[in-house]
């Protein structure tokens, strides 16, 4: 580690810790090792303060943050500016300047100064709320889970629904993904499976539990996509199962033995089929912003062995299941879908593409791509890919990807930010990471969800699952959901 010695002028601290920048120190060429890694990231103008800590212990630490003529000096291993001080720095740095971070450390009598780094501030705001499911990364404690919402402008977190409210020792429950119509907190849904199962709809504050399973459909609704302009919801219906590896770093396969697409009209309580080919596993519907196209994934699977159950054959041939991306036109007036069209034939590259998400301007398609299968959260090779729908060019989203898992992802309502579930920290727990994406599809370095205590995620033993941006908080209390879940479900009607 190269050191350059010189003397700097004394700078006194104007803060409560009374820390001060040392008068003599060794200048290092290395950047400081901090957690979370916020070195060189770009953040929204309305993001909560970035709190971080040094990963090595020192006798004393002083951090100076500057932007324009604004300065903040903090002492201690953890660097935690309060909201008012952070917003003062952000106000000076937004749209061109940056927050400059200098860290001084002392061991014994010797002070040293690490190479400074910048935190950039984009004038593009981010949706103020994020919802997600918190779940242990295990296979026996899944009932202990919640759907939470977090304000991204501060550190407030609230429980939307707690799975244990309707679970008993004899009869368990499992709540599934939380979803909304364009981030509207007044139009949301989630699924409850097993005991007291049903799809819980919140439409303009009215709660209804619906059973979407009919004699003509494979299952109840699983993965939803709310039409952006109409009160219609596309769902996949899935026969999902798990298979455990005995000799593989990827611990588990979650796969479908069957899956179809359905359309549900909450106003008429009618379910109709969109796609249900026996040799196609259709899943993960996604509407375009104008509501005139439905994108989805489908794997072509020819059944070979009639002597075993279909689920067994899928497990034995799990690496053969590779998903492509297709789309169907949709007429909002007649509600008629057109024929299937190819979008991305991933299997031609010996890959599998899932979770299509269209940017709000309709230009970009964001995908999770891995070697096989549909549930990439368990696949360490899974990356995000970005497709330009104007040119049909597609490539790995290298600015965002990491050596570990990138799985579920979504766009902010203004299309300038993405959130992705990633296991880049430790390979075991998924955390939300955010990146700015400009109008040409270029992304900045992803940064981890800020927390009040920068060590929080290292001590928190749950994964963030299916993060979704929200324009405001859900105000319905968890017990209100539980009360409706305990009631009989409204049976959906199948429409030919």
XYZ file of C-alpha atoms in Angstrom:
496
model
C 0.000 0.000 0.000
C 1.764 3.158 -1.173
C 1.795 6.108 1.276
C 2.476 9.778 0.532
C 3.157 11.853 3.670
C 2.272 15.511 3.925
C 0.685 18.009 6.291
C -2.809 19.356 5.783
C -4.385 22.400 7.369
C -6.477 21.819 10.484
C -10.224 21.577 9.964
C -12.385 21.738 13.098
C -15.602 19.754 13.452
C -18.860 21.622 13.724
C -20.826 18.571 14.922
C -21.898 16.905 18.135
C -19.087 14.299 18.174
C -16.417 17.043 18.163
C -14.308 14.947 15.841
C -11.698 16.735 13.776
C -9.637 16.091 10.685
C -6.053 15.320 11.742
C -3.274 17.762 10.927
C -0.839 15.007 9.927
C -1.681 11.808 8.092
C -0.442 9.354 5.485
C -2.203 9.570 2.148
C -3.241 6.151 0.808
C -3.958 5.281 -2.801
C -6.537 2.659 -1.820
C -10.260 3.248 -1.429
C -11.706 2.400 1.988
C -13.406 -0.975 2.462
C -16.968 -0.116 3.502
C -20.252 -1.965 3.889
C -22.593 -1.557 2.169
C -20.476 -0.709 -0.864
C -21.596 2.808 -1.721
C -18.372 3.843 -3.450
C -19.212 5.679 -6.680
C -22.935 4.936 -6.656
C -25.696 7.181 -7.988
C -28.751 7.709 -5.768
C -32.146 9.358 -6.298
C -32.649 12.844 -4.980
C -35.297 11.556 -2.528
C -33.471 8.457 -1.225
C -32.930 7.945 2.518
C -29.408 8.727 3.779
C -26.740 6.190 2.878
C -25.384 4.803 6.149
C -22.236 2.698 5.955
C -19.414 1.366 8.113
C -15.786 0.462 7.717
C -15.197 -3.278 7.513
C -11.933 -3.098 9.485
C -11.593 -1.865 13.056
C -9.605 1.274 13.879
C -8.847 3.161 17.073
C -10.467 6.268 15.621
C -12.309 7.241 12.453
C -13.268 10.641 11.074
C -15.363 11.025 7.934
C -15.820 14.261 6.037
C -18.682 14.612 3.553
C -18.751 17.689 1.336
C -20.903 18.981 -1.498
C -20.399 22.484 -2.783
C -19.973 24.672 0.296
C -21.823 22.159 2.496
C -19.685 20.104 4.902
C -20.451 17.390 7.436
C -17.897 15.809 9.798
C -18.719 12.559 11.601
C -16.728 10.440 13.999
C -16.934 6.683 14.483
C -16.740 3.350 12.709
C -20.310 3.798 11.435
C -21.029 6.788 9.207
C -24.673 7.743 9.749
C -25.676 11.254 8.670
C -29.146 12.265 9.798
C -31.850 13.097 7.292
C -31.549 16.884 7.574
C -27.769 16.855 7.110
C -28.056 14.373 4.253
C -30.672 16.448 2.449
C -28.463 19.531 2.772
C -25.644 17.636 1.040
C -28.015 16.223 -1.588
C -29.340 19.716 -2.344
C -25.839 20.859 -3.238
C -24.897 17.718 -5.175
C -27.996 17.074 -7.261
C -27.747 17.225 -11.025
C -24.024 17.681 -11.611
C -21.941 17.882 -8.458
C -21.428 14.977 -6.055
C -21.084 14.209 -2.382
C -17.361 13.773 -1.768
C -16.432 11.308 0.995
C -13.063 11.431 2.784
C -12.266 8.874 5.494
C -9.435 9.268 8.000
C -8.453 6.388 10.292
C -6.030 6.038 13.181
C -4.228 2.991 14.548
C -2.011 3.858 17.474
C -0.463 7.247 16.815
C -0.593 7.069 13.016
C -3.420 8.672 11.018
C -4.062 7.822 7.393
C -6.417 9.171 4.746
C -7.973 6.846 2.207
C -8.504 7.889 -1.371
C -11.737 9.906 -1.459
C -14.785 8.698 -3.364
C -17.959 10.259 -4.703
C -21.651 9.573 -4.229
C -23.592 11.016 -7.170
C -27.127 12.371 -6.885
C -29.602 12.081 -9.744
C -32.456 14.593 -10.058
C -34.641 11.620 -11.082
C -36.692 10.651 -8.045
C -37.639 7.115 -7.085
C -41.072 5.830 -6.059
C -41.313 6.488 -2.323
C -42.314 2.959 -1.235
C -41.148 -0.588 -1.833
C -43.061 -3.773 -0.963
C -41.511 -7.205 -0.568
C -41.940 -10.539 1.117
C -39.548 -11.381 3.964
C -38.810 -15.085 4.128
C -36.136 -17.311 5.639
C -33.936 -19.023 3.031
C -34.880 -22.474 4.306
C -37.421 -25.171 3.530
C -39.008 -25.868 6.916
C -39.763 -22.418 8.381
C -41.570 -20.868 5.416
C -44.689 -20.090 7.485
C -42.814 -17.420 9.417
C -43.026 -14.768 6.741
C -44.517 -11.326 6.199
C -45.309 -8.928 3.373
C -43.739 -5.611 4.308
C -43.555 -2.103 2.910
C -40.630 0.244 3.335
C -40.481 3.990 2.767
C -37.417 4.647 0.608
C -37.256 8.282 1.703
C -36.514 7.252 5.292
C -36.247 3.964 7.197
C -39.902 3.436 8.117
C -41.041 -0.162 7.610
C -44.539 -1.572 8.148
C -46.083 -5.002 7.926
C -48.812 -5.301 5.297
C -49.715 -8.870 6.268
C -48.256 -11.475 8.634
C -48.627 -15.082 7.494
C -48.912 -16.341 11.086
C -52.195 -14.470 11.589
C -54.041 -17.329 9.872
C -51.628 -20.212 10.497
C -52.184 -22.729 13.246
C -50.171 -25.671 14.552
C -52.480 -28.029 12.691
C -53.125 -25.996 9.528
C -50.476 -23.780 7.983
C -50.685 -21.009 5.434
C -48.262 -19.515 2.916
C -48.720 -16.072 1.423
C -47.390 -15.390 -2.039
C -46.313 -12.352 -4.016
C -47.700 -8.861 -3.411
C -48.634 -6.958 -6.565
C -50.331 -3.698 -7.541
C -51.736 -1.887 -10.545
C -48.932 0.500 -11.555
C -47.810 0.950 -7.953
C -51.257 2.075 -6.794
C -51.628 1.202 -3.064
C -55.411 1.193 -3.495
C -55.286 -1.675 -6.019
C -53.204 -4.544 -4.708
C -53.376 -8.309 -4.347
C -51.613 -11.295 -2.851
C -52.276 -15.038 -2.666
C -52.790 -17.250 0.359
C -52.176 -20.950 -0.131
C -53.012 -24.032 1.919
C -55.214 -23.205 4.931
C -57.863 -20.558 4.137
C -56.368 -20.175 0.666
C -57.504 -17.651 -1.911
C -56.499 -14.552 -3.838
C -56.841 -11.455 -1.662
C -57.929 -8.454 -3.746
C -57.800 -4.883 -2.493
C -59.695 -2.775 -5.017
C -60.163 0.821 -3.944
C -60.138 -0.198 -0.288
C -62.599 -3.080 -0.609
C -61.181 -6.488 0.343
C -62.363 -9.672 -1.348
C -61.025 -13.220 -1.180
C -61.526 -15.041 -4.494
C -61.011 -18.659 -5.478
C -59.717 -18.511 -9.065
C -59.487 -22.282 -9.410
C -62.259 -23.722 -11.577
C -62.834 -27.165 -13.088
C -61.440 -25.803 -16.356
C -58.240 -24.256 -14.969
C -55.036 -25.777 -13.667
C -54.855 -23.944 -10.329
C -55.713 -20.708 -8.652
C -53.903 -17.616 -9.921
C -50.184 -17.546 -9.174
C -48.090 -14.854 -10.926
C -50.222 -11.748 -11.644
C -50.105 -8.839 -14.079
C -52.674 -6.071 -13.576
C -53.706 -4.349 -16.788
C -52.409 -0.741 -16.689
C -55.669 0.860 -17.857
C -58.466 -1.605 -17.091
C -59.531 -3.552 -14.049
C -58.323 -6.840 -15.556
C -55.656 -9.167 -14.205
C -53.700 -11.761 -16.155
C -52.437 -14.690 -14.078
C -50.397 -17.770 -14.656
C -51.752 -20.998 -13.198
C -48.979 -23.350 -12.139
C -48.395 -26.875 -10.940
C -45.253 -26.015 -8.986
C -42.928 -28.425 -7.190
C -39.513 -28.567 -5.550
C -36.583 -30.893 -6.077
C -33.439 -30.851 -3.929
C -29.889 -31.317 -5.175
C -27.488 -33.624 -3.338
C -24.304 -32.526 -5.133
C -24.720 -29.020 -6.479
C -24.017 -25.535 -5.190
C -27.543 -24.644 -6.369
C -29.428 -26.223 -3.490
C -32.867 -26.573 -4.978
C -34.900 -26.573 -8.162
C -38.345 -24.986 -8.143
C -40.105 -25.921 -11.364
C -43.489 -26.318 -12.982
C -44.897 -29.548 -14.367
C -47.673 -27.514 -16.000
C -48.570 -23.843 -16.350
C -51.139 -21.820 -18.310
C -52.330 -18.224 -18.605
C -55.757 -16.926 -17.570
C -57.521 -13.551 -17.512
C -59.646 -12.464 -14.551
C -62.261 -9.701 -14.553
C -62.936 -8.637 -10.935
C -66.082 -6.745 -11.941
C -67.809 -9.789 -13.432
C -65.853 -12.370 -11.394
C -65.129 -14.271 -14.617
C -62.045 -16.287 -15.537
C -61.094 -17.084 -19.138
C -58.148 -18.898 -20.715
C -55.424 -16.995 -22.562
C -53.066 -19.899 -23.335
C -53.204 -23.558 -22.209
C -51.127 -25.686 -24.593
C -50.276 -29.024 -22.941
C -46.732 -28.945 -24.340
C -46.099 -25.317 -23.391
C -45.396 -24.065 -19.871
C -46.784 -20.502 -20.083
C -45.993 -18.257 -17.119
C -44.988 -14.764 -15.888
C -47.420 -12.484 -17.784
C -46.518 -8.813 -18.160
C -48.457 -5.986 -19.867
C -46.930 -3.227 -21.930
C -47.563 0.291 -20.556
C -50.229 0.977 -23.183
C -52.051 -2.269 -22.310
C -52.085 -3.494 -25.907
C -49.572 -6.342 -25.590
C -49.186 -9.150 -23.104
C -45.643 -10.486 -22.805
C -45.013 -13.829 -21.130
C -42.610 -16.756 -20.930
C -43.163 -20.269 -22.205
C -41.079 -23.440 -22.318
C -41.790 -26.047 -24.983
C -41.666 -29.504 -23.399
C -42.337 -32.698 -25.303
C -43.358 -35.533 -22.983
C -41.313 -38.683 -23.629
C -41.924 -41.130 -20.781
C -45.514 -42.255 -20.312
C -44.451 -44.714 -17.594
C -43.773 -41.993 -14.988
C -45.761 -39.067 -13.665
C -45.299 -35.757 -15.456
C -43.810 -34.164 -12.344
C -41.211 -36.947 -12.146
C -40.254 -36.516 -15.797
C -39.821 -32.772 -15.277
C -37.516 -33.397 -12.328
C -35.449 -35.924 -14.283
C -35.179 -33.543 -17.261
C -35.068 -30.225 -15.425
C -32.146 -28.914 -17.492
C -34.219 -29.426 -20.658
C -36.823 -26.891 -19.508
C -35.859 -23.606 -21.124
C -38.185 -20.627 -21.392
C -38.551 -18.209 -24.282
C -40.305 -14.830 -24.318
C -43.415 -14.299 -26.430
C -46.150 -11.709 -26.721
C -49.797 -11.530 -27.776
C -51.623 -8.436 -28.968
C -54.665 -7.372 -26.933
C -57.673 -5.315 -27.995
C -58.880 -3.485 -24.851
C -62.344 -2.968 -26.345
C -63.138 -6.509 -27.453
C -60.710 -8.099 -24.974
C -59.504 -10.442 -27.702
C -55.909 -11.651 -27.827
C -53.996 -12.111 -31.053
C -51.686 -15.004 -31.998
C -48.392 -15.679 -30.260
C -45.354 -13.781 -31.546
C -41.675 -14.474 -30.859
C -39.751 -11.910 -28.813
C -36.623 -13.681 -27.510
C -35.884 -17.336 -28.263
C -33.491 -17.979 -25.404
C -33.452 -21.724 -25.972
C -31.659 -21.146 -29.277
C -28.762 -19.906 -27.113
C -29.168 -22.841 -24.708
C -30.564 -20.419 -22.113
C -33.830 -19.817 -20.275
C -35.450 -16.373 -19.911
C -38.023 -15.428 -17.268
C -39.770 -12.473 -15.642
C -40.244 -10.049 -18.563
C -40.633 -6.456 -17.383
C -41.281 -3.589 -19.825
C -39.940 -0.105 -19.072
C -42.653 2.569 -18.662
C -41.652 4.221 -21.941
C -42.123 0.885 -23.730
C -38.573 0.791 -25.074
C -36.763 -1.784 -22.934
C -37.479 -5.350 -21.868
C -35.713 -6.477 -18.690
C -35.294 -10.228 -18.145
C -33.735 -12.735 -15.779
C -31.693 -15.242 -17.789
C -30.049 -18.473 -16.668
C -29.096 -21.876 -17.970
C -32.478 -23.500 -17.464
C -35.714 -23.372 -15.523
C -38.118 -20.742 -14.336
C -37.142 -19.958 -10.739
C -33.778 -18.258 -11.170
C -33.568 -17.084 -7.575
C -31.869 -20.431 -6.834
C -29.495 -20.286 -9.829
C -26.099 -18.696 -9.267
C -25.616 -18.203 -13.002
C -28.742 -16.025 -13.257
C -28.191 -12.519 -14.624
C -30.294 -9.640 -15.870
C -30.470 -9.097 -19.634
C -31.744 -5.958 -21.340
C -33.483 -5.939 -24.729
C -33.987 -2.773 -26.765
C -37.433 -3.259 -28.318
C -36.688 -0.610 -30.949
C -33.718 -2.522 -32.365
C -34.385 -6.033 -30.969
C -30.791 -6.081 -29.664
C -30.350 -8.012 -26.428
C -27.357 -8.579 -24.147
C -26.468 -9.208 -20.503
C -26.960 -6.093 -18.377
C -23.311 -6.101 -17.321
C -23.447 -2.782 -15.479
C -25.954 -4.298 -13.048
C -24.962 -7.978 -12.820
C -22.743 -9.594 -10.191
C -21.028 -13.004 -9.829
C -23.986 -14.180 -7.729
C -27.751 -14.397 -8.295
C -29.803 -11.656 -9.923
C -33.442 -12.711 -9.994
C -36.641 -10.704 -9.525
C -36.570 -7.140 -10.882
C -38.816 -4.195 -11.661
C -38.944 -0.644 -13.024
C -39.830 2.527 -11.149
C -42.867 4.413 -12.420
C -40.712 7.046 -14.177
C -38.544 4.354 -15.790
C -35.293 5.797 -14.487
C -34.658 3.239 -11.716
C -34.701 -0.521 -11.425
C -34.749 -2.719 -8.341
C -33.323 -6.232 -8.414
C -33.139 -9.033 -5.857
C -29.490 -10.004 -5.636
C -27.388 -12.362 -3.531
C -24.163 -10.513 -4.270
C -23.479 -9.836 -0.586
C -23.046 -13.381 0.700
C -24.596 -15.794 -1.806
C -27.393 -16.802 0.584
C -29.719 -13.857 1.242
C -31.447 -11.763 -1.407
C -31.348 -8.002 -0.828
C -32.854 -5.193 -2.925
C -30.353 -3.272 -5.054
C -31.162 -0.159 -7.075
C -29.596 1.285 -10.220
C -30.282 4.316 -12.370
C -31.039 3.601 -16.034
C -30.861 6.449 -18.535
C -32.945 6.918 -21.680
C -30.455 4.873 -23.739
C -30.397 1.921 -21.346
C -27.098 2.628 -19.583
C -27.053 1.849 -15.859
C -25.062 3.090 -12.895
C -23.457 0.930 -10.221
C -26.200 -0.755 -8.132
C -26.505 0.184 -4.470
C -28.064 -1.743 -1.613
C -31.266 -0.703 0.176
C -30.111 1.804 2.834
C -30.777 0.931 6.470
C -30.537 3.018 9.620
C -27.923 0.671 11.094
C -25.432 -0.120 8.301
C -24.796 -3.557 9.826
C -28.506 -4.469 9.771
C -28.460 -6.788 6.766
C -25.487 -8.720 8.105
C -27.523 -9.597 11.163
C -30.934 -9.993 9.500
C -31.598 -13.638 8.672
C -34.323 -13.221 6.049
C -34.408 -12.687 2.310
C -36.226 -9.892 0.494
C -38.450 -11.555 -2.080
C -40.311 -9.986 -5.056
C -39.625 -6.264 -4.488
C -42.214 -3.982 -6.118
C -42.218 -0.180 -6.317
C -45.242 1.595 -4.833
C -46.409 5.204 -5.150
C -47.695 5.229 -1.578
C -48.241 2.982 1.439
C -50.954 0.366 1.799
C -53.133 1.601 4.655
C -55.169 -1.561 5.310
C -54.155 -3.134 8.615
C -52.883 -6.743 8.756
C -55.800 -7.832 10.935
C -58.283 -6.545 8.345
C -56.712 -8.877 5.796
C -56.786 -11.744 8.285
C -60.478 -11.187 9.028
C -61.360 -11.464 5.318
C -59.056 -14.433 4.790
C -60.945 -16.338 7.476
C -64.162 -15.943 5.499
C -65.198 -18.280 2.623
C -63.761 -17.332 -0.752
C -65.925 -16.026 -3.591
C -65.867 -18.639 -6.337
C -64.798 -17.280 -9.727
C -66.889 -18.286 -12.748
C -65.272 -19.796 -15.816
C -66.069 -18.056 -19.102
C -65.754 -20.051 -22.327
